[in-house]
Short mmCIF file of C-alpha atoms in Angstrom, two decimals:
data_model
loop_
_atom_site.label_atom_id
_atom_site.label_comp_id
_atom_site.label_asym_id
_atom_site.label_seq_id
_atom_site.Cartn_x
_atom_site.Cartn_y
_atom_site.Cartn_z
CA UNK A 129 0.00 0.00 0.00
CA UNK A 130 1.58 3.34 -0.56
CA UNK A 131 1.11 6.79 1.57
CA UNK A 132 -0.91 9.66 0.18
CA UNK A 133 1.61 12.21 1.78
CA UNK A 134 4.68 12.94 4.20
CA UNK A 135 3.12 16.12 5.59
CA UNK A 136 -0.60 16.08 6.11
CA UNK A 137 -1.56 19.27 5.50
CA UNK A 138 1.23 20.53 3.48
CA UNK A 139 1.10 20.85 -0.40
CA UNK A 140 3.30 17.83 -1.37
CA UNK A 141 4.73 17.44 -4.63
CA UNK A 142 6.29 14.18 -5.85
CA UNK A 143 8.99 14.02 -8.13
CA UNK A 144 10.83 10.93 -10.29
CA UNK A 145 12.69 10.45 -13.75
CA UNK A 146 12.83 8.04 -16.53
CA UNK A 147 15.92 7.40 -18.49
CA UNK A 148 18.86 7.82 -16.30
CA UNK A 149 20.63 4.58 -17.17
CA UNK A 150 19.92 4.80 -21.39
CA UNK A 151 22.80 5.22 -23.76
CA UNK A 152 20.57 7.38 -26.02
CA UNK A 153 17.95 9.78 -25.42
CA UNK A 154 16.52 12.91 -23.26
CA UNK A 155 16.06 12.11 -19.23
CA UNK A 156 12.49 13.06 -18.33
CA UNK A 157 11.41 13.79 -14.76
CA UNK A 158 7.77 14.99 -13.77
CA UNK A 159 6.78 16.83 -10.60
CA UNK A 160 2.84 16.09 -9.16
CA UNK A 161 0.71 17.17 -6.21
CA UNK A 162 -2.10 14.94 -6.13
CA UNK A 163 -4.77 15.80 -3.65
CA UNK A 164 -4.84 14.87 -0.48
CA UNK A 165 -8.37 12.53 -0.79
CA UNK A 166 -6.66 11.16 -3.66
CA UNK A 167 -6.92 6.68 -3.91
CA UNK A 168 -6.52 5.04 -7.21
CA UNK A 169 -5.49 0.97 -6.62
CA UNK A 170 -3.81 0.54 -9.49
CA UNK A 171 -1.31 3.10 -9.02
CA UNK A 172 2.29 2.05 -8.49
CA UNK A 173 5.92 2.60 -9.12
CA UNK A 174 5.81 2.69 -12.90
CA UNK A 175 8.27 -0.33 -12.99
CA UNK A 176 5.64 -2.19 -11.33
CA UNK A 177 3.10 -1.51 -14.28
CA UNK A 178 2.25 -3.11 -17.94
CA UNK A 179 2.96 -0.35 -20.37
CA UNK A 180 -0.92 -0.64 -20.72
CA UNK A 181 -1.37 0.33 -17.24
CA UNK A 182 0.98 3.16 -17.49
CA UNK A 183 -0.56 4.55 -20.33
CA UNK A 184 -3.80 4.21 -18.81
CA UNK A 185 -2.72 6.14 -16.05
CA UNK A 186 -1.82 8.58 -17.19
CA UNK A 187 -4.90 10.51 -17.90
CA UNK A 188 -6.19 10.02 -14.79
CA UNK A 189 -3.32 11.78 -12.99
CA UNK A 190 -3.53 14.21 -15.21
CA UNK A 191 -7.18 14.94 -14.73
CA UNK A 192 -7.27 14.51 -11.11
CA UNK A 193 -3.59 16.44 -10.07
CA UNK A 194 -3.76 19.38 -8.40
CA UNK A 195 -0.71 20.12 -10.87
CA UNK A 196 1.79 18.33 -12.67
CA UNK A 197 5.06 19.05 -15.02
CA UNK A 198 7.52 17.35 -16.91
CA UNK A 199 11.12 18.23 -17.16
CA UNK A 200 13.62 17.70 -19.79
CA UNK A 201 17.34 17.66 -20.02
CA UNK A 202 18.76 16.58 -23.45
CA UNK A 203 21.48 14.19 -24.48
CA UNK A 204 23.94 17.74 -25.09
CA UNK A 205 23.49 18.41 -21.53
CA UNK A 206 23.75 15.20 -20.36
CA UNK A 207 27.18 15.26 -21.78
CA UNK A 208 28.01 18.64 -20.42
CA UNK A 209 27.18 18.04 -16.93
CA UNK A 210 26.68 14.69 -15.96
CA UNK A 211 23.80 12.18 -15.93
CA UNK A 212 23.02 12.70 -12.25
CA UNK A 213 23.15 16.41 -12.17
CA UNK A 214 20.86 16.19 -15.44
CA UNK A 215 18.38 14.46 -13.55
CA UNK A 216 18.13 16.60 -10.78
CA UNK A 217 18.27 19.44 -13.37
CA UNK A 218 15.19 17.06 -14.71
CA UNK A 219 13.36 17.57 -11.90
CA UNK A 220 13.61 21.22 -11.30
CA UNK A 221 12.73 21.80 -14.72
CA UNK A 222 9.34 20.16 -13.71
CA UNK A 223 8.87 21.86 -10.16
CA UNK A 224 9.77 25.12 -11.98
CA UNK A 225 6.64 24.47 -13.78
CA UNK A 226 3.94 23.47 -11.70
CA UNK A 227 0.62 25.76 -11.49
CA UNK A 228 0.23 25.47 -7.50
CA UNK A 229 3.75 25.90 -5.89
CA UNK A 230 4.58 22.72 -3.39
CA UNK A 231 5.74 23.34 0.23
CA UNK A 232 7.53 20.36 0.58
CA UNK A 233 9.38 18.00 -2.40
CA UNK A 234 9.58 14.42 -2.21
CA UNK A 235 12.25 13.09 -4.10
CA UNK A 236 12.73 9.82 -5.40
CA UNK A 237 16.42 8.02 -4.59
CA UNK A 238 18.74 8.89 -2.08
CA UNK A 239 20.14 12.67 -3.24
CA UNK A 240 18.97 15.80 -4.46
CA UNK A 241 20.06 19.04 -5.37
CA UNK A 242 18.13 21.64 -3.37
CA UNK A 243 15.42 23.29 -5.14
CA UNK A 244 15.46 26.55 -3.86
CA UNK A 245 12.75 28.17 -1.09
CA UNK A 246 11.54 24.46 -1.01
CA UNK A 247 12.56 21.74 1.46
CA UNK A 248 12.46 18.39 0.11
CA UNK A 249 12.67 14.95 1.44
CA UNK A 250 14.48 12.05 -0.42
CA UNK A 251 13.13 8.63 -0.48
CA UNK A 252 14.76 5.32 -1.23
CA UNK A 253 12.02 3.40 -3.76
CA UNK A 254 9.96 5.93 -3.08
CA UNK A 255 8.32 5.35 -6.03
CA UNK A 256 5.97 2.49 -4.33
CA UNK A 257 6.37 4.09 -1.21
CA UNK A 258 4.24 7.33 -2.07
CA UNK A 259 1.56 8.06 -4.72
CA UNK A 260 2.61 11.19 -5.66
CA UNK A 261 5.91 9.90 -6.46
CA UNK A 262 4.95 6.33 -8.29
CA UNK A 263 2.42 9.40 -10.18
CA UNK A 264 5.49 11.55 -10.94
CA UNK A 265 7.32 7.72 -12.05
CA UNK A 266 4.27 6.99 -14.95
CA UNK A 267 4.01 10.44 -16.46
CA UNK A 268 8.05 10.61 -16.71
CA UNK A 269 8.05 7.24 -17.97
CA UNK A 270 4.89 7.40 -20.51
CA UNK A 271 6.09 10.91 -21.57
CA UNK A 272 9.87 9.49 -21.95
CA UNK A 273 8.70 6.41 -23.70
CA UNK A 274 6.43 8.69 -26.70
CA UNK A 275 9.70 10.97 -27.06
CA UNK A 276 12.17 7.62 -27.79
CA UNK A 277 8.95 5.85 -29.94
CA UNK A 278 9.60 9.00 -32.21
CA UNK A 279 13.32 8.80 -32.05
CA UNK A 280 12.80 5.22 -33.04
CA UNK A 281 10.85 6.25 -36.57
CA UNK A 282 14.09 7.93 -37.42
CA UNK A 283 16.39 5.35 -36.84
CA UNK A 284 14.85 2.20 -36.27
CA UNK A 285 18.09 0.09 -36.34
CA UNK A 286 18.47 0.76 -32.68
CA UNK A 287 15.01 -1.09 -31.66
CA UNK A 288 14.40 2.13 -29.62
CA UNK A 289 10.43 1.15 -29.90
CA UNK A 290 11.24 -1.67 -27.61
CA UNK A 291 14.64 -0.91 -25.24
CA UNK A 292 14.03 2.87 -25.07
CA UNK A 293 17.45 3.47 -25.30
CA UNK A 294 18.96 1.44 -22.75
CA UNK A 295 22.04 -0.87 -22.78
CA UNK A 296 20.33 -3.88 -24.00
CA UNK A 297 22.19 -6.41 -26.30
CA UNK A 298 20.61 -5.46 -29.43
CA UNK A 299 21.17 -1.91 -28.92
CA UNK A 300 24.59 -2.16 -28.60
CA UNK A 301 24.96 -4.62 -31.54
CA UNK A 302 23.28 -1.88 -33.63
CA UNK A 303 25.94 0.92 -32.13
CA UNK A 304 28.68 -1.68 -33.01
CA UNK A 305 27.42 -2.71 -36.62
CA UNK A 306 26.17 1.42 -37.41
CA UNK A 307 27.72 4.10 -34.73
CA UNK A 308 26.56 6.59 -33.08
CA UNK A 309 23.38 8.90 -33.41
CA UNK A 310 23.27 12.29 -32.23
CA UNK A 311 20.93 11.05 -29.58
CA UNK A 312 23.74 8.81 -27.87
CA UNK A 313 25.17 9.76 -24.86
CA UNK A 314 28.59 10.42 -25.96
CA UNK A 315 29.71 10.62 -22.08
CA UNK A 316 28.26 7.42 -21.65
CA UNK A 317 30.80 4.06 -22.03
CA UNK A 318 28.45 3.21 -24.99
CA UNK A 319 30.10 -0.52 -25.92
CA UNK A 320 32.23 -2.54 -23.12
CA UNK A 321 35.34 -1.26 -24.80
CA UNK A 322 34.47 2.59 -25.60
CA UNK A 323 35.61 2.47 -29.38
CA UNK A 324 36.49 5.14 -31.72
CA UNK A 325 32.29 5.08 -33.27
CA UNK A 326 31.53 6.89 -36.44
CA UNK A 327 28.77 9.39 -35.94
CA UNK A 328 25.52 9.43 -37.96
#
């Protein structure tokens, strides 16, 4: 069973991101305060969930938030500042956007870069710990998943439709066999011995 909130009484808003460990692709993070009556039994840490589920999900929190945002830091930056910096980065992207300003963060994972003015609290698996965090987990990952589905149209060799960028076998075959896209993560050890790769 998961908690509705931290802080009774306190405008709560739960953040997570998809995409940290992919060799290609955008991270995505979203930021949601869900209100406080909220109860929906399905929802869980995305991971949890069919893609079915996700994506049936997501509506729902979008409906019934109070607010909700989704951040975006792209491969470039990745490179430039590093992959856990960009998620963070992710994240205040989102918070930066919400309609109804939170009093208190909840951060999924174990570190966090301050957002300013708000305190937060991190939270080990907190994405099936909290619903506003396993919330924040569906629309990063639904809204992560659409953006590498397009990627995918323009260079299907790297199966992005169905590893979403991430190290899988057949992915890094494809980086082997073709090189690198400007979507890769060019920071990122993208074969097991990092290889002079010819870029798209």
């Amino acid at each position: 069973m998961l908690f509705p909130y931290m802080n009774f009484g306190v405008v709560e808003a739960g953040c997570d991101e998809a995409g940290r460990g992919c060799l290609a692709g955008a991270v995505y993070a979203a930021a949601v305060i869900l209100p406080p009556d909220f109860h929906n039994e399905d929802l869980n840490d995305s991971k949890q969930l069919s893609e079915k589920k996700r994506y049936a999900l997501r509506p729902v929190i979008e409906k019934e938030a109070v607010a909700w945002a989704v951040g975006v830091v792209t491969p470039e930056e990745i490179d430039k500042i590093n992959i856990l910096k960009a998620s963070f980065l992710a994240m205040h992207r989102a918070i930066e956007q919400l309609k109804v300003k939170p009093e208190h963060l909840l951060i999924d994972g174990n570190r966090f870069t301050p957002y300013e003015g708000i305190p937060h609290t991190t939270v080990v698996k907190g994405d099936g710990k909290y619903l506003s965090i396993a919330a924040a987990s569906i629309l990063a990952k639904t809204y992560r998943d659409d953006y590498m589905n397009r990627l995918a149209e323009e260079f299907p060799q790297y199966a992005w439709k169905e590893n979403k960028g991430y190290p899988t076998k057949a992915h890094r075959e494809a980086i082997r066999q073709y090189g690198i896209t400007p979507y890769h993560r060019k920071s990122f050890q993208l074969l097991p011995q990092q290889l002079e790769l010819p870029l798209f």
